């Protein structure tokens, strides 16, 4: 079993019309043993920007702390709100700084532009290669399972409700076949006015 | 050459070359093991197959791409679905040589059965036979993910799924091959309806819906999986009707 | 005792003439091998089958979707009836997940396989190995009954099973089975595995989730129970095992073998069992998302 699936966990993000959805499962394990079922993998970076981190748990925490620190420093220095694309570049730079001894984490950035409310989502590999599609991204152990279902669910210009439904359905279907993630899920719907957090009841095995 | 600490670079270099030699050819590996490790009789020609069983029908789909090392497309019209008789359809992904051999074995057994009993074998019997034949090669397995589909004795659709050494299970839907991890959750959602709560009214699985789901599954797979593409080979068997086959175009990139 | 013997296919091929080889291949293709002398083809040139299979189908190989199915929690225990109304006997409970690495290749495997009218075997380890060899044991038991005109004992059946598996030791079979049933000597459970173990136990669990199952069984098992209690205990142990072990899940299948009959109970979703359990003890397991 590789280090990337030691703790397990899956994160997904989907983009809609002036809204994005980001969801994760709640399991944290040690190989095949489930340790806890209340560990979300989505973290708030700025008001409408969230960072999802899949992979090795201790590395995700290190990356998260460093990114939060750098983001605060950026906002203080520039005296303006950070954009999701900047967060993504920041994470990417951090990961590439460790090119030859990488953090074992695949991050995902999802959010709305603080001014234009344009949705932005991106995923990257362990050394920070950004892939920013316009539809959806998934990282973590369940990536493959999710991509298939997402492809079937995603439509152009979805509203917040429709987007939430699509994300939840895709996430639940993906968790169905991934032994290393599951045990509940949480989905954040980010719109220009507010962030809506919802827990989804999932299978507990 | 004698090494002394007067020339530390030479010592270092000698040490390094000794290390790399040991790493490449560790002394604990005996001759047979070295040989066995290198000998690879298998190759993987990519592609995916899927099947859905309904009340009185079964829909089987596969792509027609044959690729090498997941990059080179060798052939765009490879047949991965084999219609064995009026009610049995075999579909396999994996090493094409093993696929053909497996097909040949099954065909000759079916032929002999028809000769001995003057009737076609039913899919239930064939499924058990396939499981045993896969297991007979337990220590030198067929490199295939097989699915056997058909119409059973009672006129119901049947899909049997196997692992390479013949673990058999009858399911409502199954997929195998490179895009299995993408297609299966999609079917879980659309056919198995696992994501909706029990109270919700669920759409019935009609033949039309099953066909369109199989088509969708391959469009999804072709979009995201490199070794799946070119054409969908669709085979539909319904109770009391002849087997119907068609080809549909898919992405060619 | 008749034993399926190994025949090396690589051994004699070089000594055969071309037409003989052809005839042999044709016979192989046309008819099923004689089941009394099970015919397993081995990798050529004396390559060890265990290593060969592991190289090409193991977790390190490129065959991501072609790995063999495995992973399990199975348990069985014997209990005495507590009241007149109860029957007692053996409870066998299992989960239904088959996984290949982290991929769940099936959610609905039946892991309790029939051997005879009053005997079952459970399935842990390699799914195909268990299915195939259990069938061989079942056949042996049927033939025994026809020949001896009396039912085979669990002890004898499990011994045959263990001997067959021992004959294939070092070949890479992976079986962890419990043979459980009621015979003229009463209830019996034998744990049999591919290394050759065969032990008689009254309470037993096998598989990746067995430790969690043992935890529940050891805490709540009593020699005397009502049928309802015993069935609930079996289900609960499986449920707790599936909760903690990623290799187990799906539904809980349960078989109750009483002195007179074998009852297959309907499968119950373990996820629903967990929610029921949480409700029962009043624990709130719902996750509340917090703003951070």
Coordinates of C-alpha atoms in Angstrom, one line a residue, chain B:
Chain B
X1 CA 43.9 -3.6 -7.0
X2 CA 44.5 -3.1 -3.4
X3 CA 42.6 -0.4 -1.7
X4 CA 43.9 1.6 1.2
X5 CA 42.7 4.7 3.0
X6 CA 45.4 6.7 1.3
X7 CA 43.1 7.1 -1.7
X8 CA 39.7 7.7 -0.2
X9 CA 38.1 8.4 -3.6
X10 CA 39.1 5.0 -5.0
X11 CA 37.6 3.4 -1.8
X12 CA 34.5 5.3 -2.2
X13 CA 34.1 4.5 -5.9
X14 CA 34.8 0.8 -5.3
X15 CA 32.2 0.8 -2.5
X16 CA 29.6 2.5 -4.8
X17 CA 30.1 0.1 -7.7
X18 CA 29.9 -2.8 -5.3
X19 CA 26.6 -1.4 -3.9
X20 CA 25.1 -0.9 -7.4
X21 CA 26.1 -4.4 -8.4
X22 CA 24.5 -5.9 -5.3
X23 CA 21.4 -3.8 -5.9
X24 CA 21.1 -5.0 -9.5
X25 CA 21.9 -8.6 -8.8
X26 CA 21.4 -9.5 -5.1
X27 CA 23.2 -12.8 -4.1
X28 CA 20.0 -14.2 -2.5
X29 CA 18.3 -14.4 -5.9
X30 CA 18.9 -17.9 -7.3
X31 CA 19.0 -18.6 -11.0
X32 CA 15.5 -19.9 -11.2
X33 CA 14.1 -16.9 -9.5
X34 CA 16.0 -14.4 -11.7
X35 CA 14.7 -16.2 -14.7
X36 CA 11.1 -16.3 -13.4
X37 CA 11.1 -12.6 -12.5
X38 CA 12.1 -11.7 -16.0
X39 CA 9.8 -14.0 -17.9
X40 CA 6.5 -12.3 -18.7
X41 CA 4.1 -14.2 -20.9
X42 CA 1.4 -11.5 -20.6
X43 CA 0.6 -8.2 -22.1
X44 CA -2.4 -6.0 -21.6
X45 CA -4.3 -4.7 -24.6
X46 CA -6.5 -2.3 -22.7
X47 CA -10.1 -1.7 -23.4
X48 CA -13.2 -2.2 -21.2
X49 CA -16.4 -4.2 -21.3
X50 CA -19.6 -3.8 -19.4
X51 CA -22.9 -5.6 -19.0
X52 CA -26.3 -5.0 -17.5
X53 CA -29.0 -7.6 -16.9
X54 CA -32.7 -6.7 -16.9
X55 CA -35.9 -8.6 -16.3
X56 CA -35.9 -10.4 -19.6
X57 CA -32.9 -8.9 -21.4
X58 CA -29.2 -8.3 -21.2
X59 CA -27.2 -5.5 -22.7
X60 CA -23.4 -6.1 -23.2
X61 CA -21.1 -3.4 -24.4
X62 CA -17.4 -3.1 -25.1
X63 CA -15.1 -0.7 -26.9
X64 CA -13.1 -1.9 -29.9
X65 CA -9.7 -0.5 -29.3
X66 CA -6.6 -2.7 -28.9
X67 CA -3.7 -0.8 -27.5
X68 CA -0.2 -1.5 -26.4
X69 CA 1.5 -0.1 -23.2
X70 CA -1.5 2.2 -22.9
X71 CA -0.1 4.5 -25.6
X72 CA 0.0 2.8 -29.0
X73 CA -3.2 2.0 -30.7
X74 CA -2.6 -1.3 -32.5
X75 CA -6.1 -1.9 -33.9
X76 CA -9.3 0.0 -33.8
X77 CA -11.7 -2.8 -34.6
X78 CA -10.9 -5.6 -32.2
X79 CA -13.9 -7.7 -31.1
X80 CA -14.1 -8.2 -27.4
X81 CA -17.6 -9.5 -27.3
X82 CA -18.0 -13.1 -28.4
X83 CA -21.5 -14.5 -29.0
X84 CA -21.1 -18.2 -28.1
X85 CA -24.6 -19.4 -28.9
X86 CA -28.2 -18.0 -29.0
X87 CA -28.2 -17.3 -25.3
X88 CA -24.6 -16.9 -24.2
X89 CA -22.3 -14.0 -24.7
X90 CA -18.8 -13.9 -23.4
X91 CA -17.0 -10.6 -23.1
X92 CA -13.4 -10.2 -21.9
X93 CA -10.8 -7.7 -21.4
X94 CA -7.1 -8.3 -20.7
X95 CA -4.4 -10.2 -22.6
X96 CA -5.9 -10.8 -26.1
X97 CA -4.1 -14.1 -26.5
X98 CA -5.6 -15.5 -23.4
X99 CA -9.0 -14.1 -24.4
X100 CA -8.9 -16.0 -27.7
X101 CA -7.7 -19.2 -26.0
X102 CA -10.5 -18.9 -23.4
X103 CA -13.0 -18.3 -26.1
X104 CA -11.7 -21.4 -28.0
X105 CA -12.0 -23.6 -24.9
X106 CA -15.5 -22.5 -24.2
X107 CA -16.6 -22.9 -27.8
X108 CA -15.3 -26.4 -28.0
X109 CA -16.9 -27.4 -24.7
X110 CA -20.2 -25.9 -26.0
X111 CA -19.8 -27.8 -29.2
X112 CA -19.2 -31.0 -27.4
X113 CA -22.2 -30.4 -25.1
X114 CA -24.4 -29.9 -28.1
X115 CA -23.0 -33.1 -29.6
X116 CA -23.6 -35.1 -26.4
X117 CA -27.0 -33.7 -25.3
X118 CA -28.5 -32.4 -28.5
X119 CA -29.3 -29.1 -27.0
X120 CA -27.6 -25.8 -26.4
X121 CA -26.0 -25.3 -23.0
X122 CA -27.7 -22.7 -20.8
X123 CA -25.9 -19.7 -19.5
X124 CA -26.0 -20.9 -15.9
X125 CA -24.2 -24.1 -16.7
X126 CA -21.7 -22.3 -18.9
X127 CA -21.1 -19.8 -16.1
X128 CA -20.1 -22.6 -13.7
X129 CA -18.0 -24.2 -16.4
X130 CA -16.1 -21.0 -17.1
X131 CA -15.4 -20.5 -13.4
X132 CA -13.9 -24.0 -13.3
X133 CA -11.9 -23.5 -16.4
X134 CA -10.4 -20.3 -15.1
X135 CA -9.5 -22.0 -11.9
X136 CA -7.8 -24.9 -13.6
X137 CA -5.2 -22.4 -14.5
X138 CA -4.9 -21.2 -10.9
X139 CA -1.1 -21.4 -11.0
X140 CA -0.6 -20.0 -14.5
X141 CA -3.8 -17.9 -14.8
X142 CA -5.5 -16.4 -17.8
X143 CA -4.8 -12.7 -17.8
X144 CA -8.4 -11.8 -18.3
X145 CA -11.3 -10.2 -16.6
X146 CA -14.3 -12.1 -18.0
X147 CA -18.0 -11.4 -17.9
X148 CA -20.5 -14.0 -19.1
X149 CA -23.9 -12.7 -20.0
X150 CA -27.0 -14.3 -21.4
X151 CA -30.6 -15.3 -21.0
X152 CA -31.1 -18.0 -18.4
X153 CA -33.5 -21.0 -18.4
X154 CA -36.3 -18.9 -17.0
X155 CA -35.9 -16.2 -19.6
X156 CA -34.3 -13.7 -17.3
X157 CA -31.2 -11.7 -18.0
X158 CA -28.1 -12.9 -16.3
X159 CA -24.6 -11.4 -15.8
X160 CA -21.8 -13.4 -14.2
X161 CA -18.7 -11.6 -13.2
X162 CA -15.3 -13.3 -12.6
X163 CA -11.8 -12.5 -11.3
X164 CA -8.9 -13.9 -13.3
X165 CA -8.9 -17.2 -11.4
X166 CA -12.6 -17.8 -11.5
X167 CA -14.3 -16.3 -8.5
X168 CA -17.8 -16.3 -9.8
X169 CA -20.8 -14.1 -8.8
X170 CA -24.1 -13.4 -10.4
X171 CA -24.8 -9.7 -10.5
X172 CA -27.2 -7.2 -12.0
X173 CA -24.4 -5.3 -13.7
X174 CA -20.7 -5.7 -14.1
X175 CA -17.7 -4.1 -15.9
X176 CA -14.2 -5.2 -16.4
X177 CA -11.0 -3.8 -18.0
X178 CA -9.1 -0.5 -17.8
X179 CA -12.2 1.6 -17.2
X180 CA -13.8 -0.6 -14.6
X181 CA -13.2 1.8 -11.7
X182 CA -15.1 4.5 -13.7
X183 CA -18.0 2.5 -15.1
X184 CA -18.9 0.6 -11.9
X185 CA -19.6 3.6 -9.7
X186 CA -21.6 5.0 -12.6
X187 CA -23.7 1.9 -12.7
X188 CA -23.9 1.8 -8.9
X189 CA -25.5 5.2 -9.1
X190 CA -27.8 4.7 -12.2
X191 CA -28.7 1.0 -12.1
X192 CA -28.1 0.0 -8.4
X193 CA -29.5 3.4 -7.2
X194 CA -27.4 3.3 -4.1
X195 CA -27.2 7.0 -3.6
X196 CA -30.9 7.7 -3.3
X197 CA -32.9 7.0 -0.2
X198 CA -35.2 4.0 0.0
X199 CA -38.4 6.1 -0.1
X200 CA -37.6 7.8 -3.4
X201 CA -39.3 6.4 -6.4
X202 CA -36.8 4.8 -8.8
X203 CA -37.1 4.6 -12.5
X204 CA -37.6 1.0 -13.8
X205 CA -34.8 -0.6 -15.8
X206 CA -36.2 -0.9 -19.3
X207 CA -34.3 -2.1 -22.3
X208 CA -34.0 1.4 -23.7
X209 CA -32.6 2.8 -20.5
X210 CA -30.1 -0.1 -20.1
X211 CA -28.9 0.5 -23.7
X212 CA -28.5 4.2 -23.2
X213 CA -26.7 3.6 -19.8
X214 CA -24.2 1.3 -21.5
X215 CA -23.6 3.9 -24.2
X216 CA -23.2 6.6 -21.6
X217 CA -20.8 4.5 -19.6
X218 CA -18.5 4.1 -22.6
X219 CA -18.7 7.7 -23.5
X220 CA -17.6 8.6 -20.0
X221 CA -14.8 6.0 -20.1
X222 CA -13.6 7.2 -23.5
X223 CA -13.4 10.7 -22.2
X224 CA -11.2 9.9 -19.3
X225 CA -9.4 6.6 -20.0
X226 CA -6.7 6.4 -22.7
X227 CA -7.0 2.8 -23.7
X228 CA -10.8 2.9 -24.3
X229 CA -12.3 4.4 -27.4
X230 CA -12.9 4.1 -31.2
X231 CA -16.2 2.3 -31.2
X232 CA -18.8 0.8 -28.9
X233 CA -19.7 -2.7 -29.7
X234 CA -23.2 -3.2 -28.4
X235 CA -24.9 -6.6 -28.1
X236 CA -28.4 -7.0 -26.9
X237 CA -30.1 -10.3 -26.1
X238 CA -33.7 -10.4 -25.2
X239 CA -35.9 -13.4 -24.3
X240 CA -37.4 -15.0 -27.3
X241 CA -35.6 -12.7 -29.8
X242 CA -32.4 -13.2 -31.8
X243 CA -29.3 -11.5 -30.6
X244 CA -28.9 -8.0 -32.0
X245 CA -25.5 -6.4 -32.6
X246 CA -24.5 -2.9 -33.5
X247 CA -21.5 -0.6 -33.6
X248 CA -21.5 3.1 -32.6
X249 CA -18.8 5.6 -33.0
X250 CA -16.8 6.8 -30.1
X251 CA -13.9 9.2 -29.6
X252 CA -10.8 8.1 -31.6
X253 CA -8.2 10.1 -29.7

